[in-house]
mmCIF file of C-alpha atoms in Angstrom:
data_model
loop_
_atom_site.group_PDB
_atom_site.id
_atom_site.type_symbol
_atom_site.label_atom_id
_atom_site.label_comp_id
_atom_site.label_asym_id
_atom_site.label_seq_id
_atom_site.Cartn_x
_atom_site.Cartn_y
_atom_site.Cartn_z
ATOM 1 C CA MET A 1 112.218 82.425 81.237
ATOM 2 C CA PRO A 2 114.472 85.162 82.708
ATOM 3 C CA LEU A 3 112.934 88.620 82.868
ATOM 4 C CA PRO A 4 114.460 91.396 80.804
ATOM 5 C CA VAL A 5 116.186 93.932 83.022
ATOM 6 C CA ALA A 6 114.585 97.356 82.779
ATOM 7 C CA GLN A 7 116.915 100.247 82.158
ATOM 8 C CA GLY A 8 117.332 103.441 84.175
ATOM 9 C CA HIS A 9 114.789 103.867 86.960
ATOM 10 C CA SER A 10 112.153 101.572 85.470
ATOM 11 C CA PHE A 11 110.945 98.519 87.352
ATOM 12 C CA SER A 12 111.267 95.090 85.787
ATOM 13 C CA ALA A 13 108.965 93.472 88.331
ATOM 14 C CA MET A 14 106.534 94.542 91.052
ATOM 15 C CA ALA A 15 104.764 92.997 94.028
ATOM 16 C CA PHE A 16 101.383 93.926 95.507
ATOM 17 C CA ALA A 17 101.016 93.060 99.192
ATOM 18 C CA GLY A 18 97.750 91.791 100.632
ATOM 19 C CA GLY A 19 95.574 93.708 103.055
ATOM 20 C CA GLY A 20 91.894 93.484 102.111
ATOM 21 C CA ASN A 21 90.268 96.881 101.686
ATOM 22 C CA ARG A 22 93.597 98.616 102.325
ATOM 23 C CA CYS A 23 94.709 97.431 98.885
ATOM 24 C CA TYR A 24 92.526 100.035 97.209
ATOM 25 C CA TRP A 25 95.410 102.327 98.164
ATOM 26 C CA GLN A 26 97.532 100.384 95.667
ATOM 27 C CA GLY A 27 95.017 100.976 92.898
ATOM 28 C CA GLY A 28 95.100 104.701 93.587
ATOM 29 C CA PHE A 29 98.893 104.742 93.754
ATOM 30 C CA TRP A 30 99.221 102.976 90.398
ATOM 31 C CA THR A 31 96.585 105.205 88.778
ATOM 32 C CA ALA A 32 98.501 108.354 89.733
ATOM 33 C CA ALA A 33 102.109 107.183 89.371
ATOM 34 C CA ALA A 34 102.085 104.746 86.445
ATOM 35 C CA PRO A 35 101.261 107.228 83.642
ATOM 36 C CA VAL A 36 103.896 109.689 84.887
ATOM 37 C CA LEU A 37 106.700 107.180 85.418
ATOM 38 C CA GLY A 38 105.760 104.758 82.666
ATOM 39 C CA PHE A 39 105.440 101.618 84.762
ATOM 40 C CA ALA A 40 105.830 98.606 82.458
ATOM 41 C CA PRO A 41 106.907 95.644 84.613
ATOM 42 C CA GLN A 42 107.372 92.302 82.898
ATOM 43 C CA ARG A 43 106.256 90.419 86.001
ATOM 44 C CA ILE A 44 103.802 91.234 88.771
ATOM 45 C CA VAL A 45 103.102 89.116 91.820
ATOM 46 C CA GLY A 46 100.156 89.776 94.113
ATOM 47 C CA VAL A 47 98.554 88.116 97.087
ATOM 48 C CA SER A 48 94.992 88.221 98.388
ATOM 49 C CA ALA A 49 93.373 91.607 97.674
ATOM 50 C CA GLY A 50 96.744 92.792 96.365
ATOM 51 C CA ALA A 51 96.400 90.340 93.473
ATOM 52 C CA TRP A 52 92.982 91.828 92.709
ATOM 53 C CA ALA A 53 94.462 95.338 92.932
ATOM 54 C CA ALA A 54 97.142 94.360 90.418
ATOM 55 C CA CYS A 55 94.471 93.140 87.996
ATOM 56 C CA HIS A 56 92.240 96.205 88.081
ATOM 57 C CA ALA A 57 95.240 98.540 88.106
ATOM 58 C CA LEU A 58 96.690 96.967 84.953
ATOM 59 C CA LEU A 59 93.304 97.176 83.291
ATOM 60 C CA GLY A 60 93.099 100.878 84.174
ATOM 61 C CA ARG A 61 89.837 100.302 86.017
ATOM 62 C CA SER A 62 90.735 101.018 89.641
ATOM 63 C CA GLU A 63 88.504 104.078 89.899
ATOM 64 C CA GLU A 64 85.570 102.155 88.448
ATOM 65 C CA VAL A 65 86.180 99.295 90.891
ATOM 66 C CA VAL A 66 86.215 101.645 93.863
ATOM 67 C CA GLU A 67 82.964 103.250 92.730
ATOM 68 C CA ARG A 68 81.362 99.824 92.411
ATOM 69 C CA VAL A 69 82.581 98.811 95.870
ATOM 70 C CA VAL A 70 81.422 102.058 97.463
ATOM 71 C CA GLU A 71 78.003 101.674 95.864
ATOM 72 C CA GLY A 72 77.737 98.026 96.898
ATOM 73 C CA CYS A 73 78.712 98.810 100.482
ATOM 74 C CA SER A 74 76.169 101.626 100.761
ATOM 75 C CA HIS A 75 73.091 99.430 101.193
ATOM 76 C CA GLY A 76 73.460 98.603 104.873
ATOM 77 C CA VAL A 77 74.678 95.023 104.453
ATOM 78 C CA PRO A 78 76.260 93.965 107.789
ATOM 79 C CA ASN A 79 79.649 92.331 108.110
ATOM 80 C CA VAL A 80 78.036 89.272 109.716
ATOM 81 C CA VAL A 81 74.610 87.782 109.023
ATOM 82 C CA TRP A 82 73.297 85.350 111.618
ATOM 83 C CA ARG A 83 71.196 82.398 110.518
ATOM 84 C CA GLY A 84 70.166 80.929 113.822
ATOM 85 C CA LEU A 85 73.422 80.273 115.647
ATOM 86 C CA ARG A 86 75.459 80.153 112.450
ATOM 87 C CA PRO A 87 77.211 83.294 111.155
ATOM 88 C CA THR A 88 77.755 83.973 107.464
ATOM 89 C CA PHE A 89 79.962 86.658 105.953
ATOM 90 C CA PRO A 90 78.558 88.483 102.894
ATOM 91 C CA VAL A 91 81.966 89.830 101.878
ATOM 92 C CA ALA A 92 82.900 86.636 100.018
ATOM 93 C CA GLY A 93 79.880 86.702 97.712
ATOM 94 C CA MET A 94 80.225 90.437 97.125
ATOM 95 C CA TYR A 95 83.916 90.023 96.250
ATOM 96 C CA ARG A 96 83.196 87.272 93.721
ATOM 97 C CA GLU A 97 80.363 89.275 92.149
ATOM 98 C CA LEU A 98 82.624 92.338 91.854
ATOM 99 C CA MET A 99 85.165 90.333 89.888
ATOM 100 C CA SER A 100 82.518 89.113 87.445
ATOM 101 C CA GLN A 101 81.256 92.683 86.912
ATOM 102 C CA VAL A 102 84.715 94.065 86.138
ATOM 103 C CA ILE A 103 86.496 91.269 84.277
ATOM 104 C CA ASP A 104 84.692 90.028 81.182
ATOM 105 C CA ASP A 105 86.261 87.725 78.610
ATOM 106 C CA ALA A 106 87.990 90.598 76.812
ATOM 107 C CA ALA A 107 89.503 91.943 80.029
ATOM 108 C CA PHE A 108 90.670 88.448 80.959
ATOM 109 C CA ARG A 109 92.460 88.113 77.624
ATOM 110 C CA ARG A 110 94.152 91.479 78.172
ATOM 111 C CA LEU A 111 95.482 90.291 81.522
ATOM 112 C CA ARG A 112 96.564 86.924 80.141
ATOM 113 C CA ASP A 113 98.373 88.546 77.196
ATOM 114 C CA GLY A 114 100.078 91.227 79.292
ATOM 115 C CA PRO A 115 102.862 91.013 81.893
ATOM 116 C CA ASP A 116 103.341 87.700 83.689
ATOM 117 C CA ILE A 117 100.909 88.116 86.609
ATOM 118 C CA LEU A 118 101.403 85.621 89.431
ATOM 119 C CA ILE A 119 98.798 85.076 92.154
ATOM 120 C CA ALA A 120 100.191 83.777 95.436
ATOM 121 C CA ILE A 121 98.350 81.050 97.329
ATOM 122 C CA ALA A 122 99.344 78.999 100.358
ATOM 123 C CA ARG A 123 99.125 75.241 100.493
ATOM 124 C CA PRO A 124 98.394 73.940 104.012
ATOM 125 C CA PRO A 125 100.908 71.903 106.014
ATOM 126 C CA ARG A 126 100.957 68.223 105.068
ATOM 127 C CA ARG A 127 101.290 67.102 108.671
ATOM 128 C CA LEU A 128 98.279 69.027 110.059
ATOM 129 C CA PRO A 129 94.560 68.535 109.401
ATOM 130 C CA LEU A 130 93.041 71.508 107.615
ATOM 131 C CA GLY A 131 90.704 72.330 110.507
ATOM 132 C CA LEU A 132 93.725 72.775 112.777
ATOM 133 C CA ALA A 133 96.149 74.282 110.249
ATOM 134 C CA ILE A 134 93.897 77.245 109.419
ATOM 135 C CA PRO A 135 93.446 78.663 112.945
ATOM 136 C CA MET A 136 97.097 77.936 113.797
ATOM 137 C CA GLY A 137 98.255 79.763 110.682
ATOM 138 C CA ILE A 138 96.049 82.788 111.313
ATOM 139 C CA MET A 139 97.050 82.957 114.984
ATOM 140 C CA THR A 140 100.748 82.634 114.171
ATOM 141 C CA TYR A 141 100.525 85.437 111.620
ATOM 142 C CA GLN A 142 98.682 87.760 114.006
ATOM 143 C CA VAL A 143 101.064 87.075 116.913
ATOM 144 C CA GLU A 144 104.167 87.594 114.786
ATOM 145 C CA LYS A 145 102.748 90.807 113.312
ATOM 146 C CA ALA A 146 101.914 92.199 116.762
ATOM 147 C CA TRP A 147 105.168 91.066 118.388
ATOM 148 C CA ARG A 148 107.796 91.884 115.762
ATOM 149 C CA GLY A 149 105.996 93.630 112.904
ATOM 150 C CA PRO A 150 108.232 92.164 110.175
ATOM 151 C CA VAL A 151 107.639 92.928 106.528
ATOM 152 C CA HIS A 152 108.218 89.249 105.754
ATOM 153 C CA PRO A 153 106.984 86.927 108.523
ATOM 154 C CA ARG A 154 108.413 83.429 108.973
ATOM 155 C CA GLY A 155 105.901 81.732 111.224
ATOM 156 C CA GLY A 156 103.731 80.311 108.447
ATOM 157 C CA ARG A 157 106.644 78.558 106.786
ATOM 158 C CA ALA A 158 107.721 77.175 110.149
ATOM 159 C CA LEU A 159 104.266 75.601 110.515
ATOM 160 C CA GLY A 160 104.588 74.020 107.088
ATOM 161 C CA PHE A 161 102.559 76.343 104.866
ATOM 162 C CA ARG A 162 103.978 76.303 101.333
ATOM 163 C CA PRO A 163 103.799 79.069 98.724
ATOM 164 C CA GLU A 164 102.557 78.504 95.198
ATOM 165 C CA TYR A 165 102.265 81.040 92.401
ATOM 166 C CA LEU A 166 99.536 80.765 89.764
ATOM 167 C CA SER A 167 100.278 82.442 86.435
ATOM 168 C CA ILE A 168 97.359 84.067 84.663
ATOM 169 C CA ARG A 169 99.093 83.201 81.396
ATOM 170 C CA LYS A 170 98.386 79.526 82.096
ATOM 171 C CA MET A 171 94.688 80.006 82.886
ATOM 172 C CA GLY A 172 92.071 78.994 80.363
ATOM 173 C CA SER A 173 89.199 81.246 81.365
ATOM 174 C CA ARG A 174 88.151 84.070 83.626
ATOM 175 C CA ASP A 175 86.558 81.490 85.940
ATOM 176 C CA ASP A 176 90.045 80.086 86.528
ATOM 177 C CA LEU A 177 91.184 83.604 87.395
ATOM 178 C CA PHE A 178 88.271 84.146 89.785
ATOM 179 C CA ALA A 179 89.014 80.823 91.521
ATOM 180 C CA ALA A 180 92.667 81.817 91.949
ATOM 181 C CA LEU A 181 91.803 85.268 93.316
ATOM 182 C CA MET A 182 89.273 83.827 95.758
ATOM 183 C CA ALA A 183 91.740 81.174 96.932
ATOM 184 C CA SER A 184 94.475 83.769 97.382
ATOM 185 C CA ALA A 185 92.140 85.650 99.745
ATOM 186 C CA SER A 186 90.917 82.553 101.607
ATOM 187 C CA VAL A 187 90.877 83.452 105.308
ATOM 188 C CA PRO A 188 88.096 81.419 106.945
ATOM 189 C CA PRO A 189 85.536 82.229 108.209
ATOM 190 C CA PHE A 190 85.451 85.497 106.237
ATOM 191 C CA MET A 191 86.397 83.860 102.939
ATOM 192 C CA PRO A 192 85.849 80.183 102.112
ATOM 193 C CA VAL A 193 88.645 77.663 101.599
ATOM 194 C CA GLY A 194 89.685 77.642 97.958
ATOM 195 C CA THR A 195 90.309 74.649 95.747
ATOM 196 C CA ILE A 196 93.013 74.759 93.087
ATOM 197 C CA ALA A 197 93.970 71.658 91.088
ATOM 198 C CA GLY A 198 91.750 69.587 93.364
ATOM 199 C CA ALA A 199 93.565 70.548 96.569
ATOM 200 C CA PRO A 200 92.885 73.139 99.321
ATOM 201 C CA ALA A 201 94.336 76.583 98.720
ATOM 202 C CA LEU A 202 94.470 79.403 101.263
ATOM 203 C CA ASP A 203 95.450 83.064 101.486
ATOM 204 C CA GLY A 204 99.036 83.385 100.345
ATOM 205 C CA GLY A 205 99.584 85.773 103.241
ATOM 206 C CA LEU A 206 99.757 82.766 105.556
ATOM 207 C CA VAL A 207 103.231 82.302 104.044
ATOM 208 C CA ASP A 208 104.077 85.938 103.321
ATOM 209 C CA ASN A 209 101.646 88.832 102.963
ATOM 210 C CA VAL A 210 104.329 90.663 100.972
ATOM 211 C CA PRO A 211 105.185 88.093 98.267
ATOM 212 C CA VAL A 212 108.625 88.735 96.839
ATOM 213 C CA GLU A 213 110.102 85.352 95.886
ATOM 214 C CA PRO A 214 109.227 85.769 92.188
ATOM 215 C CA LEU A 215 111.155 89.071 92.141
ATOM 216 C CA THR A 216 114.510 87.636 93.133
ATOM 217 C CA ASP A 217 115.664 86.336 89.735
ATOM 218 C CA CYS A 218 115.246 89.831 88.307
ATOM 219 C CA GLU A 219 117.063 91.421 91.260
ATOM 220 C CA SER A 220 119.951 88.959 91.017
ATOM 221 C CA ARG A 221 120.638 90.234 87.495
ATOM 222 C CA GLY A 222 120.532 93.881 88.508
ATOM 223 C CA GLY A 223 116.914 94.619 87.648
ATOM 224 C CA HIS A 224 114.963 97.066 89.808
ATOM 225 C CA THR A 225 111.800 95.931 91.564
ATOM 226 C CA MET A 226 109.071 97.723 93.497
ATOM 227 C CA VAL A 227 106.972 96.367 96.370
ATOM 228 C CA LEU A 228 103.674 98.149 97.008
ATOM 229 C CA LEU A 229 102.651 97.649 100.627
ATOM 230 C CA SER A 230 99.236 98.279 102.160
ATOM 231 C CA ARG A 231 100.196 99.274 105.694
ATOM 232 C CA ARG A 232 103.054 100.995 107.486
ATOM 233 C CA TYR A 233 106.105 99.172 108.856
ATOM 234 C CA PRO A 234 108.771 100.383 111.290
ATOM 235 C CA ALA A 235 111.701 98.990 109.263
ATOM 236 C CA PHE A 236 112.474 97.331 105.946
ATOM 237 C CA PRO A 237 114.992 94.701 104.803
ATOM 238 C CA GLU A 238 117.858 96.033 102.730
ATOM 239 C CA ILE A 239 117.647 94.157 99.427
ATOM 240 C CA PRO A 240 119.748 95.371 96.480
ATOM 241 C CA HIS A 241 117.635 96.788 93.651
ATOM 242 C CA ARG A 242 114.372 96.451 95.613
ATOM 243 C CA LEU A 243 112.231 99.435 96.619
ATOM 244 C CA TYR A 244 109.471 99.182 99.240
ATOM 245 C CA VAL A 245 106.739 101.831 99.092
ATOM 246 C CA GLN A 246 104.322 102.223 102.000
ATOM 247 C CA PRO A 247 101.277 104.458 102.536
ATOM 248 C CA SER A 248 102.027 107.896 103.970
ATOM 249 C CA GLN A 249 99.495 107.291 106.756
ATOM 250 C CA ARG A 250 97.631 104.430 108.352
ATOM 251 C CA ILE A 251 94.733 103.501 106.064
ATOM 252 C CA PRO A 252 91.524 103.846 108.111
ATOM 253 C CA ILE A 253 89.546 100.779 106.993
ATOM 254 C CA GLY A 254 89.367 97.168 108.175
ATOM 255 C CA GLN A 255 90.367 94.368 105.828
ATOM 256 C CA PHE A 256 86.911 92.815 105.449
ATOM 257 C CA ASP A 257 84.705 95.731 106.516
ATOM 258 C CA ILE A 258 81.781 96.254 104.121
ATOM 259 C CA THR A 259 79.958 98.757 106.339
ATOM 260 C CA ARG A 260 82.201 101.798 105.778
ATOM 261 C CA PRO A 261 82.232 102.744 102.093
ATOM 262 C CA GLU A 262 83.806 106.110 102.947
ATOM 263 C CA GLY A 263 86.856 104.267 104.309
ATOM 264 C CA ILE A 264 87.302 102.432 101.014
ATOM 265 C CA ARG A 265 87.109 105.672 99.049
ATOM 266 C CA THR A 266 89.596 107.237 101.461
ATOM 267 C CA ALA A 267 92.042 104.368 100.873
ATOM 268 C CA TYR A 268 91.892 104.963 97.119
ATOM 269 C CA GLU A 269 92.221 108.730 97.429
ATOM 270 C CA MET A 270 95.203 108.334 99.751
ATOM 271 C CA GLY A 271 96.772 106.148 97.063
ATOM 272 C CA LEU A 272 96.165 108.808 94.423
ATOM 273 C CA ALA A 273 97.853 111.453 96.585
ATOM 274 C CA ASP A 274 100.762 109.190 97.526
ATOM 275 C CA GLY A 275 101.252 108.078 93.927
ATOM 276 C CA ALA A 276 101.369 111.655 92.713
ATOM 277 C CA ALA A 277 103.848 112.584 95.450
ATOM 278 C CA PHE A 278 106.006 109.570 94.614
ATOM 279 C CA ALA A 279 106.058 110.370 90.916
ATOM 280 C CA ALA A 280 106.991 113.999 91.600
ATOM 281 C CA SER A 281 109.887 113.096 93.884
ATOM 282 C CA TRP A 282 111.120 109.773 92.510
ATOM 283 C CA SER A 283 114.153 111.088 90.643
ATOM 284 C CA SER A 284 115.588 112.624 93.810
ATOM 285 C CA ARG A 285 114.986 109.503 95.942
ATOM 286 C CA SER A 286 116.156 106.763 93.623
ATOM 287 C CA GLY A 287 118.862 105.574 96.031
ATOM 288 C CA SER A 288 116.445 104.712 98.837
ATOM 289 C CA SER A 289 115.470 101.153 99.784
ATOM 290 C CA ALA A 290 112.071 102.264 101.084
ATOM 291 C CA ILE A 291 109.909 105.276 100.431
ATOM 292 C CA ASP A 292 107.189 106.909 102.485
ATOM 293 C CA PRO A 293 105.422 109.303 100.100
ATOM 294 C CA SER A 294 104.760 111.758 102.908
ATOM 295 C CA THR A 295 108.470 112.488 103.431
#
């Protein structure tokens, strides 16, 4: 179904980029900017931790989530636990438990009955075994990011990774939502390989960590869209009706780091400050294709 085109400076659709702990910036940004500007997108697409940020932001629970994460990361749990020669990564279990604490059945119904929220996953290449596709995909992403720094990388698609978007509206229970969120963040060995519809599902960032395909039908009809990033980029594509918003500074926390709760709180507080600055200056910047809240 085509999206209705928002009028004036509203946004018909929004995207939340991935980025692990950096995505708490997005929750802060939404918390500060949405009430002032009246964000009411009809469609939201998120990937990896950005999909989780979209969920808790729409529920109005971003501050609560950050407090839970900070508390959970304050007990000295290491990033890696060694069992003999085999490492395990506690972040996956902590992430899944956080979801279950925040999203009960009532919250799930609110998300399902609200805007069309799409969670991006990546299906692995058909021509490569999974054990080879995963490290090749991660390596390709890291090399392309370091070499060119594009907002929208192409290497994953070239390898054969395929995007898929899971609509919360089509999910039957919160367990379906948790499975989709975990799969969307699946970056082995930190996060386990997901399974959706009986097939492997990986972090959607292996295709594009800034998922924008579901925005294009709105943009083609003149609707305005917003893309919330989680890190800084040197340049942005010029797409009619699309606005990229990046953090005003580098966010000082690693994607999967559970040992620095102060870094997670800082990410959220930076988002609050940037969201407030954006809301205060939006009317004078509405012709820009990208916005850095610090300028």
